[in-house]
Coordinates of C-alpha atoms and ligand atoms in Angstrom, one line a residue:
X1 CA 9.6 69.3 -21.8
X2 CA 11.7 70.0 -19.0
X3 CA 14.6 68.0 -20.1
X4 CA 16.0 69.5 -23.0
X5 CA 13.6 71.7 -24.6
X6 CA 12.3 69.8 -26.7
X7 CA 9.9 67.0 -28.2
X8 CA 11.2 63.4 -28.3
X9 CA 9.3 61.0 -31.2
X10 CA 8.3 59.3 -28.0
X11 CA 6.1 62.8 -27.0
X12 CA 4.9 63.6 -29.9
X13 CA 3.5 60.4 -31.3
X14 CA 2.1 59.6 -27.7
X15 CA 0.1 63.3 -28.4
X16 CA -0.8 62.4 -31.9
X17 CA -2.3 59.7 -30.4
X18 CA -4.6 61.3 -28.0
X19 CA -6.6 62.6 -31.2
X20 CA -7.8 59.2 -31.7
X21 CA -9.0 57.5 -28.6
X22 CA -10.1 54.2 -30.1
X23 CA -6.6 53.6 -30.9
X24 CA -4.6 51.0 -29.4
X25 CA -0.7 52.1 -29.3
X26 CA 0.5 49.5 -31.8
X27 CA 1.3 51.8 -34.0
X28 CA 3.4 54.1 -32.1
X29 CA 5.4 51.3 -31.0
X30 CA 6.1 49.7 -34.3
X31 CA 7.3 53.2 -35.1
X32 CA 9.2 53.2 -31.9
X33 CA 10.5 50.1 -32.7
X34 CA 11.3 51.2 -36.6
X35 CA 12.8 54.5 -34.9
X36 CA 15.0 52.2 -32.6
X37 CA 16.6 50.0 -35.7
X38 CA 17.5 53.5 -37.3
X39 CA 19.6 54.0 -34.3
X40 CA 21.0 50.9 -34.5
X41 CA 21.5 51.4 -38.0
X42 CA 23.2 54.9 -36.8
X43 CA 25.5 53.8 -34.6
X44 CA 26.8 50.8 -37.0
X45 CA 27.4 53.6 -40.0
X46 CA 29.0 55.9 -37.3
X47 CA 31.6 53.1 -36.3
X48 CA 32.8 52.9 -40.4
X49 CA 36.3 51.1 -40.2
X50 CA 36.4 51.1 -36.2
X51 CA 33.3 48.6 -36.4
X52 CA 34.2 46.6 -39.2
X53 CA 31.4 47.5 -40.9
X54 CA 32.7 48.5 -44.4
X55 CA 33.1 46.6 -47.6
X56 CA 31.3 43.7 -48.9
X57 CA 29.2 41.2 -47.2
X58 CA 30.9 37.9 -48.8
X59 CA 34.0 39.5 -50.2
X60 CA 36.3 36.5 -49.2
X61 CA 33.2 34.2 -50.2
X62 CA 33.6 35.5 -53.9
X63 CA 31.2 38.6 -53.0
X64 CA 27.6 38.3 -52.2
X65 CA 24.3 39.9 -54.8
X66 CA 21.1 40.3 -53.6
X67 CA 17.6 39.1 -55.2
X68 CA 18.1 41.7 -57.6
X69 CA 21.8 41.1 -58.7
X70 CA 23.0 44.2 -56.8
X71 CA 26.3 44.0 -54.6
X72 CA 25.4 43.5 -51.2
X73 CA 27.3 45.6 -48.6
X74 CA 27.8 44.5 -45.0
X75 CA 26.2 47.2 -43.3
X76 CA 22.7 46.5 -46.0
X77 CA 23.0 43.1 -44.2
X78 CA 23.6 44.1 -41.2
X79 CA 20.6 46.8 -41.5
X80 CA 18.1 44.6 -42.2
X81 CA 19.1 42.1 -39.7
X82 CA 18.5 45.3 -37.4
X83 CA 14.9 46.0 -38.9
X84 CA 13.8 42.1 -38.6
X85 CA 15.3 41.8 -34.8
X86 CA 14.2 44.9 -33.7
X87 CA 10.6 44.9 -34.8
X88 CA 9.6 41.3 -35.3
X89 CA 9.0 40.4 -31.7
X90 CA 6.4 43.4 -30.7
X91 CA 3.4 41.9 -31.6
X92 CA 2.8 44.9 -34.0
X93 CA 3.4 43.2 -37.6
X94 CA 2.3 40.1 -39.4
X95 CA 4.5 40.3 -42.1
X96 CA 7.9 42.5 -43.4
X97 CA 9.4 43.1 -46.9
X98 CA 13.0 44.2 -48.0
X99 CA 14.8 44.6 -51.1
X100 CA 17.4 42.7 -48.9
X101 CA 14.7 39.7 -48.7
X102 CA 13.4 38.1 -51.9
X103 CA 10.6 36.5 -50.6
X104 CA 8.3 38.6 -47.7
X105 CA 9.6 38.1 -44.3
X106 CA 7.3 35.4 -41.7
X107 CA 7.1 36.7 -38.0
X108 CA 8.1 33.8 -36.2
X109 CA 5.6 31.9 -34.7
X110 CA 6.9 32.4 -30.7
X111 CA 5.8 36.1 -31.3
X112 CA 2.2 37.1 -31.7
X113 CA 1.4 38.7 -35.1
X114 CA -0.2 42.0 -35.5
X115 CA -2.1 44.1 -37.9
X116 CA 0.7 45.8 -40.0
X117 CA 2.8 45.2 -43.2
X118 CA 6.2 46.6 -42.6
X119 CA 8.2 47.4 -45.7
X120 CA 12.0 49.1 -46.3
X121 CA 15.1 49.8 -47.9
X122 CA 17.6 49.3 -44.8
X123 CA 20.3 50.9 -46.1
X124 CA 19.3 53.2 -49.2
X125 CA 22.4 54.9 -51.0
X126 CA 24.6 51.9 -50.1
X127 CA 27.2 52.5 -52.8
X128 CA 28.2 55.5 -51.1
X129 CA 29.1 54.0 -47.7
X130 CA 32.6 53.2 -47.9
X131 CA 33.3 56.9 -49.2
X132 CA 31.5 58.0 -45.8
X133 CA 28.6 59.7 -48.3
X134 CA 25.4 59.8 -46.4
X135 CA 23.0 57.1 -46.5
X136 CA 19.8 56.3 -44.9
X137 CA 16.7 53.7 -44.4
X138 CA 13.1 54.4 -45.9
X139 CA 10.5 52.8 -44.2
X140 CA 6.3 52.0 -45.5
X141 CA 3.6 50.6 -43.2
X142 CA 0.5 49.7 -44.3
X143 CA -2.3 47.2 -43.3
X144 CA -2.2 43.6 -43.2
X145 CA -5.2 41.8 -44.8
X146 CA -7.9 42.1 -41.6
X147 CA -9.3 38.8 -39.5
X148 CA -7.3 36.2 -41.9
X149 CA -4.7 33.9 -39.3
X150 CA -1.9 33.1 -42.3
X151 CA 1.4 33.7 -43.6
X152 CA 1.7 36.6 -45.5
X153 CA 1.8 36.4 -49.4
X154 CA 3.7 38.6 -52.2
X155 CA -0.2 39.4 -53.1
X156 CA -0.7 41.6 -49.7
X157 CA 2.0 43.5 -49.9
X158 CA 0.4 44.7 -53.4
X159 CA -1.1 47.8 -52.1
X160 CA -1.3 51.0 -54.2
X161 CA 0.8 54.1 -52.4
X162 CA -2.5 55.9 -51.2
X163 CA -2.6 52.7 -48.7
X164 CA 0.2 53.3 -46.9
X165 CA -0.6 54.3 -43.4
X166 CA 2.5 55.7 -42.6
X167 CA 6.5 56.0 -44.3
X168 CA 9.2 57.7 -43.5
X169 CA 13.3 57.9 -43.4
X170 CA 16.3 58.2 -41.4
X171 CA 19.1 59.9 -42.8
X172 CA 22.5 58.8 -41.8
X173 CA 24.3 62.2 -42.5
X174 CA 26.1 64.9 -40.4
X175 CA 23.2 64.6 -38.2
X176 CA 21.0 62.0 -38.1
X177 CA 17.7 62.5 -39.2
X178 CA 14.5 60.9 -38.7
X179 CA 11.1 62.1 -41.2
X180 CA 7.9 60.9 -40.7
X181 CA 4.7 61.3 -42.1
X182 CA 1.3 59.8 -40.9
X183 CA -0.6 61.0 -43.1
X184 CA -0.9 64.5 -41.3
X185 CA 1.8 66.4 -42.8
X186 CA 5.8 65.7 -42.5
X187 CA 7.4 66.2 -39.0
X188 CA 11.5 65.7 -38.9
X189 CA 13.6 64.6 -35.4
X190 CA 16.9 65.2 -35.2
X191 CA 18.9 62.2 -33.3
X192 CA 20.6 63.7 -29.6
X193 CA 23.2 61.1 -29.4
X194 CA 23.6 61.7 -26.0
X195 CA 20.2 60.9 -25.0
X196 CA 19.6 58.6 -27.1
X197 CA 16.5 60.2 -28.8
X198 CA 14.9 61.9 -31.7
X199 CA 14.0 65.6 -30.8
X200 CA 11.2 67.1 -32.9
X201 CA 13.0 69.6 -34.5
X202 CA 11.3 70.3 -37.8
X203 CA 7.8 70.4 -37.7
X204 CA 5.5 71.1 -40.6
X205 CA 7.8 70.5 -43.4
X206 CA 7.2 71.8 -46.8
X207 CA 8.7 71.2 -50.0
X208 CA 8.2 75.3 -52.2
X209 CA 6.2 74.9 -55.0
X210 CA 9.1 76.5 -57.4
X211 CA 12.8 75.6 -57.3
X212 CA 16.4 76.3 -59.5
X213 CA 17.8 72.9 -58.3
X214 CA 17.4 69.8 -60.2
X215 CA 18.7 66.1 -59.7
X216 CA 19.6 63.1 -62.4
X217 CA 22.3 60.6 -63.3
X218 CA 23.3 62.7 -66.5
X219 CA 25.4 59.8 -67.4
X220 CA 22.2 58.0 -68.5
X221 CA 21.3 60.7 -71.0
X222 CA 21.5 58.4 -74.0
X223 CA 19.0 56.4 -72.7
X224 CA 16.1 59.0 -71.3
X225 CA 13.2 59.7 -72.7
X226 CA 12.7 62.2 -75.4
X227 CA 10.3 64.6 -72.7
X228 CA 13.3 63.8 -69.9
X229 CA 15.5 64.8 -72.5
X230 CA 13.8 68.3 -72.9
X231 CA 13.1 68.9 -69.4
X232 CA 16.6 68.5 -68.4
X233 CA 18.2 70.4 -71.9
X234 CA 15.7 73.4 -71.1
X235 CA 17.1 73.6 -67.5
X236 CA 20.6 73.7 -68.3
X237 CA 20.2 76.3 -71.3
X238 CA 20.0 78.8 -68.3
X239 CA 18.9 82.5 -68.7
X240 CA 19.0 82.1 -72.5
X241 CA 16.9 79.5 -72.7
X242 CA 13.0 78.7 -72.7
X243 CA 12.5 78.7 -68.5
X244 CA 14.8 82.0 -68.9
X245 CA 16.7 81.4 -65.3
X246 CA 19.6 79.3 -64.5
X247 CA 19.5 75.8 -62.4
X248 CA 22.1 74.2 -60.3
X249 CA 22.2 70.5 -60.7
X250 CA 23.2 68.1 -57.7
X251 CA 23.8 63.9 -57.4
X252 CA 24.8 62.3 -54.3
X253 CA 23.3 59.0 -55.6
X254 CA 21.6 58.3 -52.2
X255 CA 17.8 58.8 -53.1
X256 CA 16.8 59.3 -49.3
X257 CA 19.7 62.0 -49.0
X258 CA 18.5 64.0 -52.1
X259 CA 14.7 63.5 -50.6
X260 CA 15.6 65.1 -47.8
X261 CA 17.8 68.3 -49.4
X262 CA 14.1 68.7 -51.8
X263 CA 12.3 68.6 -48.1
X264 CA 14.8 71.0 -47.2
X265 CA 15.0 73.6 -49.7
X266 CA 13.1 72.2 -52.9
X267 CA 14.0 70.8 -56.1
X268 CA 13.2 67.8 -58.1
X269 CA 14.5 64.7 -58.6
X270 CA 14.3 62.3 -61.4
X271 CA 15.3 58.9 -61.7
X272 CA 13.0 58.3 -65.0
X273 CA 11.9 55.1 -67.2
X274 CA 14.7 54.8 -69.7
X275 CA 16.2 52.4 -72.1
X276 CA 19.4 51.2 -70.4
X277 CA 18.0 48.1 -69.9
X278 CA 14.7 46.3 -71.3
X279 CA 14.3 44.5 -68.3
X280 CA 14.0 47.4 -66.2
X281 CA 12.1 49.8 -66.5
X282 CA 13.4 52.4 -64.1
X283 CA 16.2 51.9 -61.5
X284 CA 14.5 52.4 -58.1
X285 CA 11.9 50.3 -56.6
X286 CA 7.8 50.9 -56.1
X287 CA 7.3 49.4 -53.0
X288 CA 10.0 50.6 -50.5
X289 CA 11.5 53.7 -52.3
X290 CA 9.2 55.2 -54.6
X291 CA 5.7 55.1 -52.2
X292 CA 7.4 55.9 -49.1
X293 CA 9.2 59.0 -50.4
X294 CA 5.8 59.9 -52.7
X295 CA 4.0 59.7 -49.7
X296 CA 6.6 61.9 -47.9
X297 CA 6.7 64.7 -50.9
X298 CA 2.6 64.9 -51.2
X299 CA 2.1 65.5 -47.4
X300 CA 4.9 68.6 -47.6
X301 CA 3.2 69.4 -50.5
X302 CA 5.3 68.8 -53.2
X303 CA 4.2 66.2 -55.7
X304 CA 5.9 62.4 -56.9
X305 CA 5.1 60.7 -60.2
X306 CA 6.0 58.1 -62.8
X307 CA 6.4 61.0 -64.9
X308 CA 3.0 60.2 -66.3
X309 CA 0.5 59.4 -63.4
X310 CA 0.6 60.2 -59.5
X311 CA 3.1 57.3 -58.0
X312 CA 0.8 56.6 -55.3
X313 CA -1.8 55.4 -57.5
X314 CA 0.1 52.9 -59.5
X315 CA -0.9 49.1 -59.2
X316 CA 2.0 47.1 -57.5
X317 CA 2.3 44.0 -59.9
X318 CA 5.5 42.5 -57.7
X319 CA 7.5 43.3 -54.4
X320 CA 10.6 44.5 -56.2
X321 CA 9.1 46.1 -59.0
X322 CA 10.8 49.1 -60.4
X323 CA 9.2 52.3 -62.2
X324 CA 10.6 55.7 -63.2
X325 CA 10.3 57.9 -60.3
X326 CA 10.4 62.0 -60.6
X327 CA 9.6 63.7 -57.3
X328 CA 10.0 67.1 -55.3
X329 CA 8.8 70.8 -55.9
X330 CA 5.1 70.8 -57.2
X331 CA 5.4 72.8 -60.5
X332 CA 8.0 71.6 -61.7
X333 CA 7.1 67.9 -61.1
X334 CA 3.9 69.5 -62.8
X335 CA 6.1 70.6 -65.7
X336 CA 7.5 67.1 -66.6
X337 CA 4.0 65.2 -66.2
X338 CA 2.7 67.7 -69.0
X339 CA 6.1 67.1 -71.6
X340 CA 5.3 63.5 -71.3
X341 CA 1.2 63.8 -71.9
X342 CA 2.0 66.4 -74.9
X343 CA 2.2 64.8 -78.7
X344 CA 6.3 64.4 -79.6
X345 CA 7.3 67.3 -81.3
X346 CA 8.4 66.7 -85.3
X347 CA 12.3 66.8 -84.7
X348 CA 11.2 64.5 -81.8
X349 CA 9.7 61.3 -84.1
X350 CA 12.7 60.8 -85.8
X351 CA 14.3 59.9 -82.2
X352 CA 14.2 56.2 -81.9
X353 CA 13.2 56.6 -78.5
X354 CA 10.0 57.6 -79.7
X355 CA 9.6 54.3 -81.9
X356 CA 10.7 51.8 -78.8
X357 CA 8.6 52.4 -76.4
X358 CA 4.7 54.1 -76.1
X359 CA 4.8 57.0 -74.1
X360 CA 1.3 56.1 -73.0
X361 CA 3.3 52.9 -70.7
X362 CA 3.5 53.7 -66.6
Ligands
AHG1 P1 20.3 51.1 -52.9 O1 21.6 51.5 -52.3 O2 19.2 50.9 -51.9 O3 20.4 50.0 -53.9 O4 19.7 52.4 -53.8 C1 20.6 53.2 -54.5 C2 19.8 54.0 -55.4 C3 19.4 55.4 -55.0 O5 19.6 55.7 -53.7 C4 20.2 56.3 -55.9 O6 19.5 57.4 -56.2 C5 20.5 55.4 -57.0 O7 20.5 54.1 -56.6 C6 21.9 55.8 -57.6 O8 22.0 55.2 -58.8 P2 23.2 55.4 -59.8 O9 24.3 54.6 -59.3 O10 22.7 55.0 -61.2 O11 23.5 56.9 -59.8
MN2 MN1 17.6 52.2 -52.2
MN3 MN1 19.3 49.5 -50.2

């Protein structure tokens, strides 16, 4: 390392590598690759104004919605025009999806086609990018379907979160950040723009166990849960109240940023099943925000759940799908699985939140 010091991503997947000889390098570059559109993806969010970057995709056009009737932003166009361009063409993948993309994403036929599924939020947070809030990508690879010579169906993409054969994040902030896990822990770079590269700089992360620091939209407190409800009302009681010790509560509304403060220095996070809207049964998305960042919090050792069973075992049953996501320190993620699995208390039944929906539903 007689350069700067320090590990580049380059480096240190190159030396993860070594531990399995039988394997072939496409991984590390579709990593590389995926590493590569973050910078892109960097640089873009960097620019703001300068780069014409900010405001909405089709503004003059009458404004532009994705598959899922949310606002699409320039840059979350422009971001996942970076992931397709920038890995499509290496040979590594046989198939991408986005929540940018309805349908999943065919490599074009002039490139070969590999053995991965690539799947991501380009720009997660989005809301927050014209306020120069940080924002980030989150990234899940797992295996395409072995030997088969076909385009890629919804149905492959279907694979529970203890499939995934890697995930991570960047983090457009101060600094950029990229996480990754392979399954062998959580290692964190932090982007030299000078050179260019990500420099390992936090190896080994860990999320504590315990934690004073909690995350919600408290503006959606009409609509939680009766157990959410109790969680949160027994954290703000403080001192006086049943967990007898006072919590701070934060929001940035940028999942991927508030991931990365709980890798940081703990906390939880909940974004739970409510009743805001029928249709919807939780805000964020299984596939490409929920498993990558459960994937992230179990290998620091922290802990990710529907808020009744582990996320990564949940059954995909469609590429946008969204569930109720709580994730972050261990016990306390512990703490709201057990209010949900416990019988309502008496004061509780006569909540009609109780009476609309079974709290036996993922
Ligand atoms: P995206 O920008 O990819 O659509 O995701 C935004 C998500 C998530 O990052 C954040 O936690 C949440 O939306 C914020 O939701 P509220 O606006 O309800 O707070
Ligand atoms: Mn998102
Ligand atoms: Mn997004």
């Amino acid at each position: 390392m007689p350069l700067t010091g320090r590990k580049t991503l380059t480096q240190y997947l190159i030396e993860e590598r070594r531990r399995f000889p039988e394997a072939s390098g496409d991984f590390n570059a579709l990593i590389l690759d995926v590493a590569m559109a973050c910078k892109a993806i960097a640089r873009a969010v960097a620019f703001g104004a300068l780069g014409d970057v900010l405001g909405n995709h089709a503004a003059a056009a009458g404004g532009s919605v994705n598959v899922q009737g949310e606002t699409q932003e320039k840059l979350d166009v422009l971001s996942n025009d970076y992931f397709l361009r920038i890995t499509e063409w290496g040979g590594h993948l046989a198939g991408m999806a986005s929540e940018e993309m309805d349908a999943p994403y065919q490599i074009p036929s002039t490139y070969p086609r590999g053995k991965y599924l690539l799947v991501f939020d380009p720009l997660d947070g989005s809301s927050n990018i014209d306020v120069n809030v940080s924002v980030g990508s989150i990234f899940s690879v797992l295996r395409a379907p072995a030997g088969e010579d076909r385009e890629v169906t919804e149905a492959d993409f279907l694979q529970p979160g203890t499939q995934q054969v890697a995930a991570g994040y960047a983090l457009y902030g101060p600094t950029t950040m990229f996480v990754l896990t392979v399954g062998n822990g959580v290692t964190g770079f932090t982007l030299d723009p000078n050179l260019g590269e990500f420099m390992l700089t936090h190896p080994d992360l860990t999320v504590p166990a315990d934690t004073q620091e909690f995350a919600i939209n408290a503006s959606n407190s009409r609509f939680w849960e009766a157990p959410v409800k109790r969680y949160v009302d027994e954290c703000l009681a403080g001192k006086t109240g049943p967990r007898a010790k006072d919590f701070n509560m934060r929001w940035i509304a940028s999942m991927v940023a508030e991931a990365h403060r709980i890798l940081m220095r703990g906390g939880v996070f909940l974004y739970p099943r409510d009743c805001k809207d029928p249709a919807k049964p939780g805000r964020l998305r299984l596939l490409y925000e929920a498993n990558p960042i459960g994937f992230i919090m179990e290998q620091a050792g922290g802990r990710a759940s529907t808020g009744r069973v582990p996320m990564l075992g949940v059954q995909p049953d469609g590429l946008h799908q969204r569930i109720g996501l709580v994730f972050g320190s261990k016990h306390e993620v512990e703490r709201i699985e057990r209010y949900h699995a416990e019988p309502p208390a008496r004061k509780d039944l006569d909540n009609p939140l109780f009476h609309e929906r079974s709290l036996f539903r993922v």
